[in-house]
PDB file of C-alpha atoms and ligand atoms in Angstrom:
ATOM      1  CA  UNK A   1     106.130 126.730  30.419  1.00  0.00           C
ATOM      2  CA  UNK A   2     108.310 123.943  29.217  1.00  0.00           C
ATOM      3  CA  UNK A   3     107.539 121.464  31.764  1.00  0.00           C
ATOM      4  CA  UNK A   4     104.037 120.107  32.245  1.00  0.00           C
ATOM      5  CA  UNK A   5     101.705 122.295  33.891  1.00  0.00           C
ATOM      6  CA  UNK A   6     100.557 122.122  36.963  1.00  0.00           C
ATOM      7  CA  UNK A   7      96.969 120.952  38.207  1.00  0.00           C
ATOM      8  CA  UNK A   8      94.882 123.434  38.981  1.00  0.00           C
ATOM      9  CA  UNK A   9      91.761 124.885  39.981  1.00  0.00           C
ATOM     10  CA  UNK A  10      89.941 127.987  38.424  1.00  0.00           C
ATOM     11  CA  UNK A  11      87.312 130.231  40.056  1.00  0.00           C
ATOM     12  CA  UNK A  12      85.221 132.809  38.422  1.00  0.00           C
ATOM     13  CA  UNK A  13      84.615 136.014  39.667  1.00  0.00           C
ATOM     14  CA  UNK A  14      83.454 139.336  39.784  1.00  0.00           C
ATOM     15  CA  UNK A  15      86.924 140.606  39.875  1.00  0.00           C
ATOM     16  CA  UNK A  16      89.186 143.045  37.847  1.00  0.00           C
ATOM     17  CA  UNK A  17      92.470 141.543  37.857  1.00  0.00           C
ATOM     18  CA  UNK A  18      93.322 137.685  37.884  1.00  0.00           C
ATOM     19  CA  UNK A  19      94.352 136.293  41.355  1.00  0.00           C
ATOM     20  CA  UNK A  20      96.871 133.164  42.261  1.00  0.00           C
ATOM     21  CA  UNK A  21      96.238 131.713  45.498  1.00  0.00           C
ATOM     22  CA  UNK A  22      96.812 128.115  47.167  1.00  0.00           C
ATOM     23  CA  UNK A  23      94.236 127.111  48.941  1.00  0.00           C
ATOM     24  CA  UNK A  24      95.552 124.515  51.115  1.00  0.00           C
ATOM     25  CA  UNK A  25      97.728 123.129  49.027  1.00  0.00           C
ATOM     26  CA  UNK A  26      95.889 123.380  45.413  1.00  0.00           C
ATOM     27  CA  UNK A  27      96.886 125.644  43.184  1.00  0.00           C
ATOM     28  CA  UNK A  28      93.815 127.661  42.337  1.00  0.00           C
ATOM     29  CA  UNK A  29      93.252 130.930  39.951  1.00  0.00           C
ATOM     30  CA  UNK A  30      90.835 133.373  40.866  1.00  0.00           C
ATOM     31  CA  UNK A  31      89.899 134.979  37.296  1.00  0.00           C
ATOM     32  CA  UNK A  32      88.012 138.030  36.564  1.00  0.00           C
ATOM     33  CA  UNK A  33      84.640 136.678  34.298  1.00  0.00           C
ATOM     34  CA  UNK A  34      85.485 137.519  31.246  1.00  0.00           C
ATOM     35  CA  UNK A  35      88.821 136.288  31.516  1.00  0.00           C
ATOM     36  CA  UNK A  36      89.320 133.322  28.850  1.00  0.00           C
ATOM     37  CA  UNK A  37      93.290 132.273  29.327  1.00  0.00           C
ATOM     38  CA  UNK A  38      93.916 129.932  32.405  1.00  0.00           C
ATOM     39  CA  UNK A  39      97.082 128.835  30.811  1.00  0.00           C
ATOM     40  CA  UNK A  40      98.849 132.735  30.549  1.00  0.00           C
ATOM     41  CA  UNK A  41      98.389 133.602  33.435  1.00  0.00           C
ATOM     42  CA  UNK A  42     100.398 129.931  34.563  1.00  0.00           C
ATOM     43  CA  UNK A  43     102.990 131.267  32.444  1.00  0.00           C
ATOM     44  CA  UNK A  44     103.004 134.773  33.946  1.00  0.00           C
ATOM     45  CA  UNK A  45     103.910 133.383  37.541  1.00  0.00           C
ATOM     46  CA  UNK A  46     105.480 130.086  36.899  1.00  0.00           C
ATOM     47  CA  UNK A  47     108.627 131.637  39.047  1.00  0.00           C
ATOM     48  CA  UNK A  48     105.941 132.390  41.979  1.00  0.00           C
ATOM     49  CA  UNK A  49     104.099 128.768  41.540  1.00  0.00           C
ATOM     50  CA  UNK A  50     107.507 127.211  41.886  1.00  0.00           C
ATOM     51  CA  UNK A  51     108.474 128.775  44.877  1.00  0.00           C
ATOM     52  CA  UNK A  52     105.352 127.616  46.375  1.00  0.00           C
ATOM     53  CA  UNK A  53     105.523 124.254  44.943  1.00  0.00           C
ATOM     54  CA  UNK A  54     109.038 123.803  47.199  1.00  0.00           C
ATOM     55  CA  UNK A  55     107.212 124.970  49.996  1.00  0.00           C
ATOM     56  CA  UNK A  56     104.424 122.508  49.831  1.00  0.00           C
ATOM     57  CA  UNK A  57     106.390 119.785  48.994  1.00  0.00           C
ATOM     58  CA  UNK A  58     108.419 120.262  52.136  1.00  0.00           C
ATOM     59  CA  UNK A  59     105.294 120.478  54.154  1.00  0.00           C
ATOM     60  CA  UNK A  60     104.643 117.123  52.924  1.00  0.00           C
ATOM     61  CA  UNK A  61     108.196 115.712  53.283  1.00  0.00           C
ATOM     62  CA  UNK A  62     108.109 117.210  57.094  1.00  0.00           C
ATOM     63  CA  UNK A  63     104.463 115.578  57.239  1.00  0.00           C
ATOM     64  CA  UNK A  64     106.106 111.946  57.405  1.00  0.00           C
ATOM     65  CA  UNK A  65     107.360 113.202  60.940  1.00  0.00           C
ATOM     66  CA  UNK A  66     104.298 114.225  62.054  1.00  0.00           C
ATOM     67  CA  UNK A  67     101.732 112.538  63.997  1.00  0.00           C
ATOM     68  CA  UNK A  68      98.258 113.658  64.263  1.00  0.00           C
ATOM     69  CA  UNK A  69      95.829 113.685  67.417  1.00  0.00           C
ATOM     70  CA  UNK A  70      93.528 111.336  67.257  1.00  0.00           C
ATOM     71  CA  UNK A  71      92.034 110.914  70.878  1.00  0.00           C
ATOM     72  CA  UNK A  72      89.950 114.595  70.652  1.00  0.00           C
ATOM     73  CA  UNK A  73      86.452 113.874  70.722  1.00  0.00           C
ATOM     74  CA  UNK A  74      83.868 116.466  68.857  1.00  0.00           C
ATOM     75  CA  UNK A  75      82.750 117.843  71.854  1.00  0.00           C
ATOM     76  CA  UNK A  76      85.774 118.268  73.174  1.00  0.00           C
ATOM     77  CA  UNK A  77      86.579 120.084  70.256  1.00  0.00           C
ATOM     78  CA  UNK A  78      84.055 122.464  70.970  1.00  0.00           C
ATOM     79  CA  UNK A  79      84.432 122.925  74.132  1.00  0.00           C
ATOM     80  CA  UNK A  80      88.211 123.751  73.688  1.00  0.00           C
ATOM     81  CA  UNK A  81      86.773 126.105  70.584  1.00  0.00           C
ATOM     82  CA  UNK A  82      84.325 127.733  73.006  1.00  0.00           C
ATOM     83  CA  UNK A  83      86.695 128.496  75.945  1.00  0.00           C
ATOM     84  CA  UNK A  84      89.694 129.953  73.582  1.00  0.00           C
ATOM     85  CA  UNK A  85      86.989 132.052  71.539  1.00  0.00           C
ATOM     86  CA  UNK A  86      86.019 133.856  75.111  1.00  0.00           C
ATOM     87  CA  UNK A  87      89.303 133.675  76.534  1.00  0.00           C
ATOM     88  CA  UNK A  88      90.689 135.318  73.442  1.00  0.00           C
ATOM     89  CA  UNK A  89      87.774 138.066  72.071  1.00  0.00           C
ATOM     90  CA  UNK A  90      88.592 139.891  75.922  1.00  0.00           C
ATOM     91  CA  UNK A  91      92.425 139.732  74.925  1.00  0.00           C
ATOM     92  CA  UNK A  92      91.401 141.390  71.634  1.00  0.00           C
ATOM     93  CA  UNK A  93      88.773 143.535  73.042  1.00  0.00           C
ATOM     94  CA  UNK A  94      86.055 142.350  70.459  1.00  0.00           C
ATOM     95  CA  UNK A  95      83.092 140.365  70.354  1.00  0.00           C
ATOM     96  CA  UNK A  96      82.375 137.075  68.415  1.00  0.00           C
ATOM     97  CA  UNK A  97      78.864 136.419  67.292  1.00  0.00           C
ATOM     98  CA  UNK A  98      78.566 133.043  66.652  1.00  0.00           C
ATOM     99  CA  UNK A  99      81.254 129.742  66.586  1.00  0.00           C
ATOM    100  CA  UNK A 100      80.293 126.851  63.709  1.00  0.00           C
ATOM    101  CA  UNK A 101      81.907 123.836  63.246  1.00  0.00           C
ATOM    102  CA  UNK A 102      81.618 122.173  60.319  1.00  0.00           C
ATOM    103  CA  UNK A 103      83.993 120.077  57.832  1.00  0.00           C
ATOM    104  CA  UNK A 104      85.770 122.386  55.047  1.00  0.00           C
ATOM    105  CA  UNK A 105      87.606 121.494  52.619  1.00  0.00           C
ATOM    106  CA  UNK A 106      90.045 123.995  51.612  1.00  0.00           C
ATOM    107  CA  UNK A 107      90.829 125.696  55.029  1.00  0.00           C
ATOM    108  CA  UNK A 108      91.204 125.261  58.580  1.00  0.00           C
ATOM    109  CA  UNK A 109      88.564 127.848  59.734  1.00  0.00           C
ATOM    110  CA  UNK A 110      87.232 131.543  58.322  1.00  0.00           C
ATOM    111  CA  UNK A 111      85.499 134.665  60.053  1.00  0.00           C
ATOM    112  CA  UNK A 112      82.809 135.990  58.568  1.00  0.00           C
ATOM    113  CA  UNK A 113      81.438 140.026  58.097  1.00  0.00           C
ATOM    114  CA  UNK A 114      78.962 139.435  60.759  1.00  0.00           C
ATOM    115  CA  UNK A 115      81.811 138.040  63.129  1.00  0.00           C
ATOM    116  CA  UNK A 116      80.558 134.178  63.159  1.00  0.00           C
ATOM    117  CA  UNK A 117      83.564 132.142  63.202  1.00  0.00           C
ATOM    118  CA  UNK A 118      83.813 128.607  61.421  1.00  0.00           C
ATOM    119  CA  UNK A 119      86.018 126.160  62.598  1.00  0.00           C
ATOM    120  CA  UNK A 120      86.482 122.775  60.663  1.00  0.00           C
ATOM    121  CA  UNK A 121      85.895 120.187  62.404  1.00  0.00           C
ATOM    122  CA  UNK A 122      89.293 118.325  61.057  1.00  0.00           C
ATOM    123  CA  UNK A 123      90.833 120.530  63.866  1.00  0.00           C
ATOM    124  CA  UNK A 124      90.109 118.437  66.142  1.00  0.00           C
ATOM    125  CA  UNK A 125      92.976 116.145  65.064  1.00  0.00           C
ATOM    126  CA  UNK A 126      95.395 119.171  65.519  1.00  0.00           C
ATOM    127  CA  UNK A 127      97.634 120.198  68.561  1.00  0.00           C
ATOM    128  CA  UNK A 128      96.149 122.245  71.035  1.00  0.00           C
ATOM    129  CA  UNK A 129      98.753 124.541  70.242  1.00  0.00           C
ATOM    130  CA  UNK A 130      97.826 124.792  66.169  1.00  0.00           C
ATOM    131  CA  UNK A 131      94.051 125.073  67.448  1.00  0.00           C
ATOM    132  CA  UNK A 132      94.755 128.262  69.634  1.00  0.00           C
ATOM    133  CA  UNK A 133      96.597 129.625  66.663  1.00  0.00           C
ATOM    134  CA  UNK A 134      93.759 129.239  64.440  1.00  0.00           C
ATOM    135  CA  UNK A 135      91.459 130.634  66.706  1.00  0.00           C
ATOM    136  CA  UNK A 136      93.347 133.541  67.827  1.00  0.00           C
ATOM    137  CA  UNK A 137      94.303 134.166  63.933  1.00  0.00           C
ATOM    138  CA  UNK A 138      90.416 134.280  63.003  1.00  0.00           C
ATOM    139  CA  UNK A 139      89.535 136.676  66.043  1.00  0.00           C
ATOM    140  CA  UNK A 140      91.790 138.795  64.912  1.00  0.00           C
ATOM    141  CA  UNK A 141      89.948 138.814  62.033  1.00  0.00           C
ATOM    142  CA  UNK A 142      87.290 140.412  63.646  1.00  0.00           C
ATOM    143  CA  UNK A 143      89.680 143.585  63.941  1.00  0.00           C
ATOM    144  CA  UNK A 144      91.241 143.363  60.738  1.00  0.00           C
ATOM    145  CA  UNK A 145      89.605 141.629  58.087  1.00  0.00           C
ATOM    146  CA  UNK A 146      93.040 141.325  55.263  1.00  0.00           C
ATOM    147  CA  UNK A 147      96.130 139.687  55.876  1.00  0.00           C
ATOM    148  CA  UNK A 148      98.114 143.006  55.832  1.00  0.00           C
ATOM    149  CA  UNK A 149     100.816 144.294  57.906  1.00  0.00           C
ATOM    150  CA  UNK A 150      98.398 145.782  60.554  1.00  0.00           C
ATOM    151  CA  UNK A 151      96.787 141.823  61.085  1.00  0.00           C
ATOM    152  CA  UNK A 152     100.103 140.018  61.303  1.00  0.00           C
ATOM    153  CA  UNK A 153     101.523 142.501  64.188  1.00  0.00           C
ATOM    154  CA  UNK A 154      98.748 141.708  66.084  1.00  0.00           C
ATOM    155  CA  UNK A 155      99.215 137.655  65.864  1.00  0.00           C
ATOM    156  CA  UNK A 156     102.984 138.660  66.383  1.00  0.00           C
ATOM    157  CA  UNK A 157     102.133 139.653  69.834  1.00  0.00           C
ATOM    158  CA  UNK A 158     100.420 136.179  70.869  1.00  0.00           C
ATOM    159  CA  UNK A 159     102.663 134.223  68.594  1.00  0.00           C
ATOM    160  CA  UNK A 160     106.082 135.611  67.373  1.00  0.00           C
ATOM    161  CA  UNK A 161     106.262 132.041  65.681  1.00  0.00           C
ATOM    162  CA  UNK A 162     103.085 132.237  63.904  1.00  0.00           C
ATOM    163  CA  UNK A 163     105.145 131.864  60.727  1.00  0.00           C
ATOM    164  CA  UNK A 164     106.125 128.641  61.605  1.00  0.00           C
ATOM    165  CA  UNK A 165     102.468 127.780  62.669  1.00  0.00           C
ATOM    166  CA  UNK A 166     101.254 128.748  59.294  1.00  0.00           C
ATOM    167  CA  UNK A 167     103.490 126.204  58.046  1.00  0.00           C
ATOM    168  CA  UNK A 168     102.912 123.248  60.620  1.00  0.00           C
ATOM    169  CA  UNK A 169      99.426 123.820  59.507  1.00  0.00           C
ATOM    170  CA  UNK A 170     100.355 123.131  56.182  1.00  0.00           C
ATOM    171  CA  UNK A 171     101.853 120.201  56.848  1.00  0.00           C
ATOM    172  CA  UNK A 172      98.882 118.532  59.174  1.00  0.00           C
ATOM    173  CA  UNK A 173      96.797 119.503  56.239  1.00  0.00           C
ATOM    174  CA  UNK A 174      98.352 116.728  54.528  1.00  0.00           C
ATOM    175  CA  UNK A 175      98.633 114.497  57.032  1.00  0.00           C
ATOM    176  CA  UNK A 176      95.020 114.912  57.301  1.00  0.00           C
ATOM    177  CA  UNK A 177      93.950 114.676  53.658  1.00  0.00           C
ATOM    178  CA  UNK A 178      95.623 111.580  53.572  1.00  0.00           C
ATOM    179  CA  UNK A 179      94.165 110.196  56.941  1.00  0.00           C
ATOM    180  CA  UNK A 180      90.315 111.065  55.979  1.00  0.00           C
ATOM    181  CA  UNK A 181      91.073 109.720  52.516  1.00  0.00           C
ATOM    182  CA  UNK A 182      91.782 106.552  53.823  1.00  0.00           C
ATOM    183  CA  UNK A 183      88.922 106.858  56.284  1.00  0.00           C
ATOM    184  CA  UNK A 184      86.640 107.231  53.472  1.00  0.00           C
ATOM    185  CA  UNK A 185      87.446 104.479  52.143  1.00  0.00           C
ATOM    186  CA  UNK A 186      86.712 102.228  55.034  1.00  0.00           C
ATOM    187  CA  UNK A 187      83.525 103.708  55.350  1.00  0.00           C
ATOM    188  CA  UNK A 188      82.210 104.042  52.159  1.00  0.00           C
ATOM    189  CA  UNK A 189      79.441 106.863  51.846  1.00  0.00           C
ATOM    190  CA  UNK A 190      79.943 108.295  54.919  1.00  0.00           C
TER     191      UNK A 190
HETATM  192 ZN1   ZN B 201      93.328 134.802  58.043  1.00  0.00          ZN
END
């Protein structure tokens, strides 16, 4: 690459072939173990990492327009989290085991094998509207575990514009990150 490289993150694991993926806006390789050459495999998919560099760099251009919620209480977080889970596991006709909520760093919320979901709790500065995305997108999960064509027709039936929610949630990611930063900094240790 002739320009600088880009800042990543690398993860280990017990994987056969290497793996790009942003996790919420880092840049993060996924390597098989024995794999020893970060830097080739930036070189391989510079064209991809590009692509996705414009992408989140708009998401944080677009962020300046963007104002988060800040009035949502915890509880009300869960209760909202609690009513949309049962409202939408009988629209899906499944079941969800368990809801956790709990501050994450790299994503918005994950389903589990054993159908718990977990929610970060930064949601609660989100729209309603991004929070019943997020929860609908992670029961889904519960009937189809991969992001494959099969998972996104479902969401397409709640949400035709869930493309455009995926990238609104981009964006509050970094109106959040910035927000909490600054948050941690008032309150030191916290
Ligand atoms: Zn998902």
């Amino acid at each position: 690459m002739d320009e600088k490289l880009p800042e990543y993150a690398v993860i280990y694991r017990n994987i056969k072939y290497p793996r790009l993926e942003y996790k919420t806006g880092v840049l993060t390789l996924i390597l098989p173990k024995t794999h020893k050459d970060p830097e080739q495999i930036l070189q391989k998919y510079q064209e991809w990492i590009k692509r996705k560099e414009q992408i989140i760099e708009k998401a944080i251009e677009e962020a300046k327009n963007k104002t988060m919620t800040l009035n949502r209480t915890y509880g009300e977080l869960r209760a909202l989290a609690n009513t949309l889970v049962e409202t939408y596991q009988k629209e899906l006709n499944t079941k969800i085991n368990k809801i956790i909520l709990r501050k994450m760093k790299t994503k918005w919320a994950s389903h589990s094998k054993n159908n718990n979901l977990t929610i970060n709790t930064l949601t609660k500065y989100l729209p309603q509207e991004l929070i019943e995305y997020i929860i609908y997108h992670e029961t889904a999960h519960a009937i189809e575990r991969k992001h494959n064509q099969n998972f996104w027709s479902i969401i397409a039936k709640k949400f035709p514009d869930y493309k455009t929610k995926e990238k609104d949630l981009l964006t509050y990611w970094f109106i959040i990150q910035k927000h909490t930063r600054r948050e941690e900094v008032k309150e030191p240790g916290v």
